[in-house]
Coordinates of C-alpha atoms in Angstrom, one line a residue:
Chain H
X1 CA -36.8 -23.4 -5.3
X2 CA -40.4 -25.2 -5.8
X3 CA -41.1 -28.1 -4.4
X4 CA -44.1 -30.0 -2.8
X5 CA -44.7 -30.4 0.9
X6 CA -43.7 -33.8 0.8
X7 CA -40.1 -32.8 -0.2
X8 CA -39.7 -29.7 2.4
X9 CA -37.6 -30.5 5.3
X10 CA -39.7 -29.8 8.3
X11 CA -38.5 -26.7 10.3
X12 CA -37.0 -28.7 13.0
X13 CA -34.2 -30.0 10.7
X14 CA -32.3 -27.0 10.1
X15 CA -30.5 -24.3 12.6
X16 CA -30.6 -20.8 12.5
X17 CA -27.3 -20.7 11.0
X18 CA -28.0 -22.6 8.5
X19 CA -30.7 -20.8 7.4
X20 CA -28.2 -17.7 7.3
X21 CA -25.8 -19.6 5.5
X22 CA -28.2 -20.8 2.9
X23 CA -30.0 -17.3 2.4
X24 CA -26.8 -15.4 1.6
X25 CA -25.7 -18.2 -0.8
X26 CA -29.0 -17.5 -2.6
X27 CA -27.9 -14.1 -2.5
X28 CA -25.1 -14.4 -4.6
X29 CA -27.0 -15.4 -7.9
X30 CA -26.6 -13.0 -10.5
X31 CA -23.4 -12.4 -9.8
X32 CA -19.8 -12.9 -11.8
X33 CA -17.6 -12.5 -9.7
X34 CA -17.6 -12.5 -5.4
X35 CA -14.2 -11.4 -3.0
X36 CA -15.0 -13.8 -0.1
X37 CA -14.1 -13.3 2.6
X38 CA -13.1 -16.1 5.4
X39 CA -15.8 -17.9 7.4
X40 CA -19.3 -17.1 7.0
X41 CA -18.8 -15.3 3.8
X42 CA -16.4 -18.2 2.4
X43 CA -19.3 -20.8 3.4
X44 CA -21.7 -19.3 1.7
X45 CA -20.3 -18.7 -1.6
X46 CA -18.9 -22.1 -1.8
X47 CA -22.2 -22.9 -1.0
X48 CA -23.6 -21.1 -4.0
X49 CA -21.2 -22.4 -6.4
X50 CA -22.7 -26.2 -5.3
X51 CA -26.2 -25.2 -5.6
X52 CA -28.2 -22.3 -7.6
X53 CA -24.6 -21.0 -9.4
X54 CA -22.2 -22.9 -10.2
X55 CA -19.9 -20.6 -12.2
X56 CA -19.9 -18.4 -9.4
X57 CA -16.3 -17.0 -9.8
X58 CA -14.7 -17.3 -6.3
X59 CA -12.1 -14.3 -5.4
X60 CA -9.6 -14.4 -2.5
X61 CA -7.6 -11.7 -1.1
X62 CA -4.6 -13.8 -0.6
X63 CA -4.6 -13.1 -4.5
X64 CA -6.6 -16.3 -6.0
X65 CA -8.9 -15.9 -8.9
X66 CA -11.3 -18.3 -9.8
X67 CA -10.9 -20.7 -6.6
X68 CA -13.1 -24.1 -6.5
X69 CA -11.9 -25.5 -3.5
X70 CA -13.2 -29.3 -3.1
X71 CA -13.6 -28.5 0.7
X72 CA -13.9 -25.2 3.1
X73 CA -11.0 -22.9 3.1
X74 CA -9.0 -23.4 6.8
X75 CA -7.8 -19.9 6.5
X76 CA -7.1 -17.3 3.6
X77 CA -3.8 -18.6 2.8
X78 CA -5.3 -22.6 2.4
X79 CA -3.1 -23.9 -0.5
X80 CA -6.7 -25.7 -1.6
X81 CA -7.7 -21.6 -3.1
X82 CA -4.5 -21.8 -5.0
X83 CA -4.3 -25.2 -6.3
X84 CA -7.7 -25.1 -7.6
X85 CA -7.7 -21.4 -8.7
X86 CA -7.7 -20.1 -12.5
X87 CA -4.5 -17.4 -11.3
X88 CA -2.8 -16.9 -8.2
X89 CA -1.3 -13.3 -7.9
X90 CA 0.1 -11.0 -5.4
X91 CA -1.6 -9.5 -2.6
X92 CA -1.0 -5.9 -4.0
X93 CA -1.9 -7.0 -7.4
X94 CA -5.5 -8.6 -5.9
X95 CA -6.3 -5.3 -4.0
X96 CA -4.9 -2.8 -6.7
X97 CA -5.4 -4.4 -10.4
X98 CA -8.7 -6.3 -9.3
X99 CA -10.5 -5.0 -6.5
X100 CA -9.8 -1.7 -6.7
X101 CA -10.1 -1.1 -10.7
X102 CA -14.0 -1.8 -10.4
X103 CA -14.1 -5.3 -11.7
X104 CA -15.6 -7.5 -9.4
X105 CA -19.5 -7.5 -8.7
X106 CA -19.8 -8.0 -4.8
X107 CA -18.2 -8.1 -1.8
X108 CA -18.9 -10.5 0.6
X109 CA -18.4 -9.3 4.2
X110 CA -18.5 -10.7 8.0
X111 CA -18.8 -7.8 10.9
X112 CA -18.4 -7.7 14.5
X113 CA -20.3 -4.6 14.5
X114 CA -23.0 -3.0 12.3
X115 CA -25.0 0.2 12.6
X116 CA -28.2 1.3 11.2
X117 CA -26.2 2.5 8.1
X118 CA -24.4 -0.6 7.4
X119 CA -21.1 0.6 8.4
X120 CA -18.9 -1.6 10.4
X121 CA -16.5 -1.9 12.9
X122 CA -14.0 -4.6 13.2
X123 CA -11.5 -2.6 15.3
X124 CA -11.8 -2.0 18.9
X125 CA -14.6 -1.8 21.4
X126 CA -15.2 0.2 24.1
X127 CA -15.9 -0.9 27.2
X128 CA -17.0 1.0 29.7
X129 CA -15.2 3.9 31.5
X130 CA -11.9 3.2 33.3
X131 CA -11.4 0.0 31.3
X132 CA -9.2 -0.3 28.2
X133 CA -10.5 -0.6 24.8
X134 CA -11.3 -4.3 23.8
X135 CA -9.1 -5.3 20.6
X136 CA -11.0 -6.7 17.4
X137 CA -8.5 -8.2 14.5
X138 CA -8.4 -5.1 12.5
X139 CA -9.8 -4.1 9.3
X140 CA -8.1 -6.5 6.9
X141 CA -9.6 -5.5 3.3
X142 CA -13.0 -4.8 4.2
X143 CA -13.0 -1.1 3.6
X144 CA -11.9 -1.5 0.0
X145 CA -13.9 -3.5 -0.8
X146 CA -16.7 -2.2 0.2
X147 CA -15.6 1.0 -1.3
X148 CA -14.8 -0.8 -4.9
X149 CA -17.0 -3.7 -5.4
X150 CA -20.5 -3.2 -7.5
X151 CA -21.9 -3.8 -4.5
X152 CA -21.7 -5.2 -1.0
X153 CA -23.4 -8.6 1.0
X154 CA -22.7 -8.7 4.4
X155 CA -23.6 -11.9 6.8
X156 CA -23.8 -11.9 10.5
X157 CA -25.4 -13.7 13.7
X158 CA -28.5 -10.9 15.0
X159 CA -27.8 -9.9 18.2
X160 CA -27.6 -6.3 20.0
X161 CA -23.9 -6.7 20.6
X162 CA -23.5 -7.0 16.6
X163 CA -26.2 -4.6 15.4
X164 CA -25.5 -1.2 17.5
X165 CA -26.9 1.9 17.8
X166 CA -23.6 3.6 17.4
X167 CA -20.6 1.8 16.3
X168 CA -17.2 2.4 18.8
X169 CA -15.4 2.9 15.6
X170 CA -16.0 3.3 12.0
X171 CA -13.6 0.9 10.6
X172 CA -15.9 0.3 6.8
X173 CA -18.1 2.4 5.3
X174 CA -21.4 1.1 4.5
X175 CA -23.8 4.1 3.5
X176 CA -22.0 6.3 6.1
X177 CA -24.6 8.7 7.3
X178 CA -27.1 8.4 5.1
X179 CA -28.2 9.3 1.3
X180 CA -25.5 10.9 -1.0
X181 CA -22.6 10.0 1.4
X182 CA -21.1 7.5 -0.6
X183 CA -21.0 9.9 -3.4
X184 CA -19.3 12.5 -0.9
X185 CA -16.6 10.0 -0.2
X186 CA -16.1 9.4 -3.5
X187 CA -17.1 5.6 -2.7
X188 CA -17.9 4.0 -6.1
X189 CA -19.5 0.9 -5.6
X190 CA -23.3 0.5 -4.4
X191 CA -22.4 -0.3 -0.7
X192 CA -24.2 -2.8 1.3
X193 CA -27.7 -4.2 0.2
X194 CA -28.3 -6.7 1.8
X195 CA -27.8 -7.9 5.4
X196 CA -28.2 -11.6 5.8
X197 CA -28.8 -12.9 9.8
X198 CA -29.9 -15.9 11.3
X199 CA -33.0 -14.0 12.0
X200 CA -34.0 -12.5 8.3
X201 CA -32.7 -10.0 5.9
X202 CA -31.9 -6.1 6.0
X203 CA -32.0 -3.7 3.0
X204 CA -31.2 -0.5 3.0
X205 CA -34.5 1.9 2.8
X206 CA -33.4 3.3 -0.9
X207 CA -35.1 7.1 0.5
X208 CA -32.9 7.0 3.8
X209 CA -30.1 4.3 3.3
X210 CA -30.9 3.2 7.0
X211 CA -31.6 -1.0 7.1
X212 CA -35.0 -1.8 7.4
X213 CA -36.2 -5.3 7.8
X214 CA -37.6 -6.8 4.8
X215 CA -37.6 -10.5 5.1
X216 CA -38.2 -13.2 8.2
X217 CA -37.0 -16.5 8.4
X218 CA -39.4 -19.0 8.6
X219 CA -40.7 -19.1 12.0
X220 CA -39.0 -16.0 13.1
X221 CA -41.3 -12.9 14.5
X222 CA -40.6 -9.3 13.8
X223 CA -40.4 -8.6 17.6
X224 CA -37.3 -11.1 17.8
X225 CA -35.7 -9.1 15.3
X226 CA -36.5 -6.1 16.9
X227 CA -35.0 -7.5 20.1
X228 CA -32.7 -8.5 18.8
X229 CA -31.7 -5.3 17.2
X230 CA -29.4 -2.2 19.3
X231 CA -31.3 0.7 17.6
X232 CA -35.2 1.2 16.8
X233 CA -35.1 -1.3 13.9
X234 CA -37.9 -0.2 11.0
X235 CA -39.7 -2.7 9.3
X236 CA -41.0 -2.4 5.7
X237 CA -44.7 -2.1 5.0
X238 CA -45.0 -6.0 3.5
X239 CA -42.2 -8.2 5.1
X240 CA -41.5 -11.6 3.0
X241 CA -40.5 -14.7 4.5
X242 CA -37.6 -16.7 3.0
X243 CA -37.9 -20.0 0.6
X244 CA -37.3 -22.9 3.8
X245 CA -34.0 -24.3 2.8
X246 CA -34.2 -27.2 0.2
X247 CA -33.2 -30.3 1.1
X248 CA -30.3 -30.2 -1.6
X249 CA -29.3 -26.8 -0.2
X250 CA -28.9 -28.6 3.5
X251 CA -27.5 -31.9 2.3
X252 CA -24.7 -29.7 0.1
X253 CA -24.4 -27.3 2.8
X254 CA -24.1 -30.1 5.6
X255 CA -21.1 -32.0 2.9
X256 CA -19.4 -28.9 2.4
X257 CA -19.1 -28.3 6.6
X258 CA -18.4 -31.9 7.0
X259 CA -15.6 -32.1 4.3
X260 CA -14.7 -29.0 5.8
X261 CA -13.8 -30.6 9.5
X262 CA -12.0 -33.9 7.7
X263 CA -9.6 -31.8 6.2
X264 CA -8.3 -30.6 9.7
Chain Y
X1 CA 25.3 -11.9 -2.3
X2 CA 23.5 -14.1 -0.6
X3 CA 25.6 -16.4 1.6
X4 CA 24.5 -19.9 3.2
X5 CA 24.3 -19.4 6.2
X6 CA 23.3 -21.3 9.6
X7 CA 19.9 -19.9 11.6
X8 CA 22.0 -18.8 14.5
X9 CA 24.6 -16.7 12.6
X10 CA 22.1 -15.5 9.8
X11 CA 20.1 -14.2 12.9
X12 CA 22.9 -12.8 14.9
X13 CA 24.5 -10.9 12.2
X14 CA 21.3 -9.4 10.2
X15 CA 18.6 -8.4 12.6
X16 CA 19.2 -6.1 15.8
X17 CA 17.8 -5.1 19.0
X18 CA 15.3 -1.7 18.0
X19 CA 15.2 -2.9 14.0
X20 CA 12.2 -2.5 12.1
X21 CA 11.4 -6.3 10.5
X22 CA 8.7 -7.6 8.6
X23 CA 8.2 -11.4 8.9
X24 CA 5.7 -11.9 5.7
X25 CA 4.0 -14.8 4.2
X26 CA 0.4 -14.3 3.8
X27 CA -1.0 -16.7 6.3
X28 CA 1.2 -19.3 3.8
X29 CA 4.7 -19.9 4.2
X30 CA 5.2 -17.7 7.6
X31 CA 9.1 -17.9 8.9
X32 CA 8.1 -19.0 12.5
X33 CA 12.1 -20.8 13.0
X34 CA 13.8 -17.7 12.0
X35 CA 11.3 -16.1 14.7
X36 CA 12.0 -18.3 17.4
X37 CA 15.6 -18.0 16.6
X38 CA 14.9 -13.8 17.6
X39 CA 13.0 -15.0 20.8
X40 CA 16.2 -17.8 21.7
X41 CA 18.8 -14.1 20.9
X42 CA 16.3 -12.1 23.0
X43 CA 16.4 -9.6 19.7
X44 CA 14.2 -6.7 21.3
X45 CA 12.9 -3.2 21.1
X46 CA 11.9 -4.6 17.5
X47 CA 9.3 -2.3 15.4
X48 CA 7.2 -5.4 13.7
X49 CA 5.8 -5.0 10.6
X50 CA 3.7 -7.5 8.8
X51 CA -0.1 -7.7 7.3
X52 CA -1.4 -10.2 9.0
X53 CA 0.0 -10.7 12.7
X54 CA -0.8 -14.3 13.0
X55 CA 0.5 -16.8 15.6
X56 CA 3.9 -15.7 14.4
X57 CA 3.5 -12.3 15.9
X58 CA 1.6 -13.5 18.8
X59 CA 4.5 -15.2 20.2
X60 CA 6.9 -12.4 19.7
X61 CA 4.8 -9.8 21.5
X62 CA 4.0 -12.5 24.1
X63 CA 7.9 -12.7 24.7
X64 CA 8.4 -9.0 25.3
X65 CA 10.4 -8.0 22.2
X66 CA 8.1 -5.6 20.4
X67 CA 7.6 -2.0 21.5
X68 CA 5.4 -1.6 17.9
X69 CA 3.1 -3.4 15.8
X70 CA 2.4 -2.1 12.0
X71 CA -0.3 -4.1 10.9
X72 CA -4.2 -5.0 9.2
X73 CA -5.3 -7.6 10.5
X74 CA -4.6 -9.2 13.8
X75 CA -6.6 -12.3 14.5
X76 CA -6.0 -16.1 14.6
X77 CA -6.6 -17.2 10.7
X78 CA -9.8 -19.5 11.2
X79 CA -9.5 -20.0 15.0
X80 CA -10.5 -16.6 16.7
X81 CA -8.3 -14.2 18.2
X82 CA -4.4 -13.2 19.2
X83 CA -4.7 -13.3 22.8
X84 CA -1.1 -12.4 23.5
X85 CA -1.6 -9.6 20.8
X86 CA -4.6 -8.6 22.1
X87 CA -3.0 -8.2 26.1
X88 CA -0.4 -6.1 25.3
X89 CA -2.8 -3.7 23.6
X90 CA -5.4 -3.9 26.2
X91 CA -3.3 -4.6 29.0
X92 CA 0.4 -3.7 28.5
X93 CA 1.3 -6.8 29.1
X94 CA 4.4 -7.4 29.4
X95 CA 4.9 -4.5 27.7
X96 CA 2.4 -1.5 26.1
X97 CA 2.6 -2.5 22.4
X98 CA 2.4 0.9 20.3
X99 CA 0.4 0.4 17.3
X100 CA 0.2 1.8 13.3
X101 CA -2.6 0.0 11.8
X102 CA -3.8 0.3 8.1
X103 CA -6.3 -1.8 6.0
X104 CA -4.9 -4.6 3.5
X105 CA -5.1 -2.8 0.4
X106 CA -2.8 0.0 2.7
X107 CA -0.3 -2.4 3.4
X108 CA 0.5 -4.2 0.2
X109 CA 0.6 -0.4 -1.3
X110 CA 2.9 0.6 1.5
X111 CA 5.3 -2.1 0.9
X112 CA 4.8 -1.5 -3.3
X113 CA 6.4 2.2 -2.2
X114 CA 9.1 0.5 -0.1
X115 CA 10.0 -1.7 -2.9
X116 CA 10.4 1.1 -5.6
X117 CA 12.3 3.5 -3.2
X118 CA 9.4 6.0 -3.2
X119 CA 7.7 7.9 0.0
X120 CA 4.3 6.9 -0.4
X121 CA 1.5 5.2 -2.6
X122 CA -1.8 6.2 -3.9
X123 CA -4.4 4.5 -3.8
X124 CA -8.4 4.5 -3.6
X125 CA -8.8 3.8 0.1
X126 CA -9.3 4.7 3.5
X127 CA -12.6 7.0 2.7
X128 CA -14.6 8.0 5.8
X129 CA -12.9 5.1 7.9
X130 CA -12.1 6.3 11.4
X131 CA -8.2 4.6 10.7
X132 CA -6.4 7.5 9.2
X133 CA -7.6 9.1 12.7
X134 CA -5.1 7.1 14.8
X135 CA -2.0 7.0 12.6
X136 CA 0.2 9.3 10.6
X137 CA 1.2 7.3 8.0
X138 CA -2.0 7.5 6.2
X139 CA -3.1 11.1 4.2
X140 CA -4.2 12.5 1.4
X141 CA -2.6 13.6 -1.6
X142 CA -4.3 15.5 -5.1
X143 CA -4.1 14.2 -8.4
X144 CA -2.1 16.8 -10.3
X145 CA -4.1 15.3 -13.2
X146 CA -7.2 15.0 -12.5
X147 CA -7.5 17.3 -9.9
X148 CA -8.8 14.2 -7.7
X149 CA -8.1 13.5 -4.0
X150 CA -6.5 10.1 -3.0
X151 CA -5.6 7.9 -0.2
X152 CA -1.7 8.4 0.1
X153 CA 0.4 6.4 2.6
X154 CA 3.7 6.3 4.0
X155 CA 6.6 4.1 2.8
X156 CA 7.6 1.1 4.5
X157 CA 11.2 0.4 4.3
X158 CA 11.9 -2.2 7.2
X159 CA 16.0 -2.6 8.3
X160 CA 15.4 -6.3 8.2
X161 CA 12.7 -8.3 6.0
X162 CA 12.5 -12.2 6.7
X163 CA 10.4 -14.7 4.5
X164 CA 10.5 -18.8 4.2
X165 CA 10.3 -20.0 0.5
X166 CA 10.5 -23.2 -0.7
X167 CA 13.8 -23.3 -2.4
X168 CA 17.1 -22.1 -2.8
X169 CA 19.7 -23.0 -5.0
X170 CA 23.7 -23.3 -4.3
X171 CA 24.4 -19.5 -5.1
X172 CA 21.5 -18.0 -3.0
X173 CA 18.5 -17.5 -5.6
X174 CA 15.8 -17.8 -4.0
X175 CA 12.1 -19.4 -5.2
X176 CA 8.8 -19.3 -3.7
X177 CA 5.3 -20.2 -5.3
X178 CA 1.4 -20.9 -4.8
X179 CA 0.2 -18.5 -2.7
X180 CA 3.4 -16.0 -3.3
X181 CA 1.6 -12.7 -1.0
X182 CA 3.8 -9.9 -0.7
X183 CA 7.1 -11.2 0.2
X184 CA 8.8 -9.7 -3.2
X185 CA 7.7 -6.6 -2.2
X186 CA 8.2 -6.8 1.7
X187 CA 11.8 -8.2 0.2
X188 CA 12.6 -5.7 -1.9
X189 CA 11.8 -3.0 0.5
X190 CA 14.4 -3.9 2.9
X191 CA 17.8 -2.9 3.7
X192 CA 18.5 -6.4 4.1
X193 CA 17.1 -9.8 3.2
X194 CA 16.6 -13.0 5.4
X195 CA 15.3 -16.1 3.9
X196 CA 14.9 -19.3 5.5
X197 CA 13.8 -21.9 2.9
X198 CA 12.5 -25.9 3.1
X199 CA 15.4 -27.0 1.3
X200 CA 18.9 -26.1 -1.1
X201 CA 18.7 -27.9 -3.7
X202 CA 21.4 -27.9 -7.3
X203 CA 18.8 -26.5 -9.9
X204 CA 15.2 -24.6 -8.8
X205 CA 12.3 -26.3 -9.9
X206 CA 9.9 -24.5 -12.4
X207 CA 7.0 -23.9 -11.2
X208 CA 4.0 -21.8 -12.3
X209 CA 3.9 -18.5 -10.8
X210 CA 6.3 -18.7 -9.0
X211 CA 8.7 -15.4 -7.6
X212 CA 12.2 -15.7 -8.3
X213 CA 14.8 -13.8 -6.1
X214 CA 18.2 -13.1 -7.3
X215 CA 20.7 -14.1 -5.0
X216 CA 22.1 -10.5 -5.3
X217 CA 19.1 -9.0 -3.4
X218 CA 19.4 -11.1 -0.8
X219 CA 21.6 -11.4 2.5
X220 CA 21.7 -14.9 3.5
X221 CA 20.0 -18.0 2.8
X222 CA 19.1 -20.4 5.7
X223 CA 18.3 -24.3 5.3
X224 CA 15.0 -24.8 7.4
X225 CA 13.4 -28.0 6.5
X226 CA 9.6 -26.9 8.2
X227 CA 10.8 -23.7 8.8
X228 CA 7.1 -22.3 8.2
X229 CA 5.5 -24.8 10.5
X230 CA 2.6 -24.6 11.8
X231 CA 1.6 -22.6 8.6
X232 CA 1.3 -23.9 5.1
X233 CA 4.4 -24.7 2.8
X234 CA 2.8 -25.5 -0.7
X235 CA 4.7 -28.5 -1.8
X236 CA 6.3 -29.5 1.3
X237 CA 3.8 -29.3 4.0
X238 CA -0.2 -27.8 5.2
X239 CA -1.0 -25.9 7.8
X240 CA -0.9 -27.7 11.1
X241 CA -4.4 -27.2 12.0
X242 CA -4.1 -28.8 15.4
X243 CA -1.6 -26.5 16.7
X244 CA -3.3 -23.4 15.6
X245 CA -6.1 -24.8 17.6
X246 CA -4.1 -25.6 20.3
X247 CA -2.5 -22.0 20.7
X248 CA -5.4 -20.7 21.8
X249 CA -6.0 -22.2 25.2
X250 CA -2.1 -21.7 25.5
X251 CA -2.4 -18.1 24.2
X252 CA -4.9 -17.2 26.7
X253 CA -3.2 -17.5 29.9
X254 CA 0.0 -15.4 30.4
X255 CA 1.8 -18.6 32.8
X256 CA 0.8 -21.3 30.0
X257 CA 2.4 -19.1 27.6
X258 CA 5.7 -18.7 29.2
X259 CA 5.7 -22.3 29.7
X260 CA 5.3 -23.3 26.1
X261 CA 7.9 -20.4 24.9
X262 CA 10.3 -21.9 27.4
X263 CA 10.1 -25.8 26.2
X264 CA 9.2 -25.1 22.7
X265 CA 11.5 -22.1 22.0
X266 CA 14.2 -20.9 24.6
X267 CA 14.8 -25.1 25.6
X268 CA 14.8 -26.0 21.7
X269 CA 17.4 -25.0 19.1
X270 CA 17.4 -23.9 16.0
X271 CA 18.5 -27.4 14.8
X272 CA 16.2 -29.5 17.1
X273 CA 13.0 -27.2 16.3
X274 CA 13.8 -27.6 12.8
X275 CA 13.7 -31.9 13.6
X276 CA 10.0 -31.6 15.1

């Protein structure tokens, strides 16, 4: 991650969301094994295995272990996760044998909604009184796994409609209501420890479980975040700013997009 | 026995207006010809049971034939969401769509207790979600054991299960690979079996991985050359991007929907949609 001044591409030649992107690929180093899930989560781990970790060992829940697709994933069921996979299995054989017998270090997770505890909500919203309840897609296998995985990345754009005071529905746990609840629930993994935004990075305060902001992206203020943020966001006592991204980790991140729209 | 049978007939004689059927293929090798075929019949009142609702879904709901969904995930794999899905929940249109919704790992265990003829599974799941509050197939159930507390949820044992696979031979065995989901299990949990596959051919072809299904578990065998299009048919076809794209803007609006139902599906036959 050194490099001289010379080498560092200047602020203007990134996005946000590549920033976001690139900080939760970093993420993933010292991990074996990641269950990605599709979109941001599957970017960023393919991104990882292209940069800092390249035996990143890619996990599907359409039942693919060991994926290295050559380009992004269109959906879960891409035949690219299969063809280029160490074993394909069933889809109750990927949640019950793998995910849920303990052996696979993180979970990689998107959200529509996040509360101060990390729990999410992919279900339903509510909109007001007198109208219906806005449909989300549904849980899919996010609470599993963040119930069973070691522990638990999540990536998301920072807005108040994603990071909410009170979530419309608890569809996955993160840290539930706060210290010892996992424990209560009988939830064996470590939860969520990191949120990655397009803003900075939450962790969760290890006294009080509740996210606190820890790290900015360069050029970001701690008031956007906090604006940017549905419930009195706290902010650690020495906030870090993130590595800028490399100029390998935007050119593989830019050829892994790009051979991502050829292949549709 | 499985017999050969053609789309319309196969159809006609297995699935039923107020049947439970699950359509699987886990966003890969989704039967969308044997669907269309239900939506040409009119097949209604169905129950619809399948993990991940996908376009498939979208256009049966959209047509008026579903009074439930039993589901995990209901979005639009890599485009966004099911807006036809999405209207008869939030709207009732064109009719209130009653729902049972679980997570994946739910599902695939629910269809595991299907296929072995037993009430429920156990698994590790469900803890502290808000889901088990809005159905009553998901409860808890005690380790005699150990004493511990685990997720337990219901059977699923649909009348009618449909899948596409890639091959079938002359007697009716049936052989699907790459991404192989839960369609042995969904399969195997059924009263009867419907499989449309890409073509019939004198000997299967080995292939790594792949699920073999005796032509004694299953009801009739249909020859449906792109029977899974737009989704992915390892070996035959990918997923047709472009039209997954595309349903979108059609999904969206109730009048474009009908439209595209009416010139795509109810105008078309089993035959000609087959040809496209």
């Amino acid at each position: 991650m050194t490099q001289t001044a010379q080498q560092a591409p200047a602020a203007a030649e990134w996005t946000s969301d590549e920033l976001m992107t690139i900080n939760a690929a970093r993420a993933l180093v010292g991990a074996r094994t990641v269950f990605v899930g599709i979109g941001l989560p599957s970017t960023a781990a393919n991104l990882a295995r292209r940069t800092a970790h390249p035996d990143l060992v890619l996990i599907y829940e359409s039942g693919t272990l060991g994926s290295k697709p050559t380009r992004l994933p269109l959906s879960i069921g891409d035949g690219e996760l299969a063809d280029t996979a160490d074993a394909v299995v069933s889809v109750p054989e990927i949640f019950n044998y793998w995910l849920q017998a303990g052996r696979i270090d993180v979970g990689f997770l998107g959200a529509a909604q996040v509360d101060r505890y990390a729990n999410i909500n992919t279900t339903i919203v509510d909109r007001g009184p007198d109208k219906p309840e806005g449909r989300l897609p549904g849980a899919g296998g996010a609470p599993e796994i963040a119930a069973n995985c070691g522990r638990v990345l999540m990536v998301l754009r920072h807005s108040t409609r994603n990071f909410v005071k009170k979530l419309d529905f608890v569809t996955t746990v993160g840290h539930g209501s706060g210290p010892g609840d996992r424990e209560r629930l009988g939830l064996r993994g470590a939860g969520p420890v990191a949120v990655i935004t397009d803003l900075g990075i939450l962790r969760p305060d290890p006294a009080t479980s509740e996210l606190v902001l820890t790290d900015l992206h360069p050029g970001v203020t701690v008031a956007q975040v906090r604006a940017a943020t549905g419930w009195d966001l706290k902010v650690a006592d020495t906030v870090a700013t993130t590595e800028p991204p490399t100029a390998d980790e935007l050119a593989a991140l830019r050829a892994l997009q790009a051979a991502g729209r050829s292949a549709t | 026995m499985a017999d050969i049978r053609t789309l319309h007939d196969a159809v006609a004689e297995l699935i039923h207006d107020g049947d439970t059927v699950a359509m699987e293929g886990f966003t890969h090798l989704i039967p969308f010809a044997a669907a269309h075929e239900i939506i040409r019949q009119g097949i209604t009142d169905l129950t619809l049971v399948r993990m991940t609702p996908d376009v498939i879904y979208d256009q049966l709901i959209g047509a008026g034939l579903v009074r439930k969904l039993v589901f995990s995930w209901g979005g639009n794999p890599g485009v966004g969401s099911l807006h036809r899905f999405r209207d008869a929940v939030e709207n009732g249109w064109p009719r209130p769509l009653e729902l049972d919704e679980h997570s994946h790992a739910g599902m695939a265990n629910r269809y595991v207790a299907g296929a072995s003829r037993l009430p429920f599974a156990v698994l590790r799941g469900y803890r502290g979600s808000d889901i088990p509050t809005r159905t009553d197939t998901v409860s808890t159930v005690t380790c005699p054991f150990t004493g511990e507390e685990l997720a337990a949820v219901a059977a699923i044992n649909p009348d009618v299960t449909v899948i596409h696979a890639q091959q079938a031979d002359r007697q009716g065995n049936v052989r699907l690979w790459g991404l192989v989901g839960v369609q042995k299990e969904a399969a195997l949990a059924a009263d009867r079996v419907l499989v449309t596959v890409e073509e019939i051919v004198d000997e299967l072809s080995p292939q790594a991985g792949a699920v073999t299904l005796p032509a004694w578990a299953i009801n009739a065998v249909v020859e449906v050359p792109g029977g899974a299009h737009p989704s992915y048919a390892a070996g035959y076809s990918v997923r047709d991007n472009d039209f997954y794209k595309a349903w979108d803007p059609i999904a969206r609006d109730r009048e474009k929907f009908q439209a595209w139902i009416r010139e795509h599906v109810l105008e078309n036959t089993a035959e000609g949609a087959a040809a496209r």
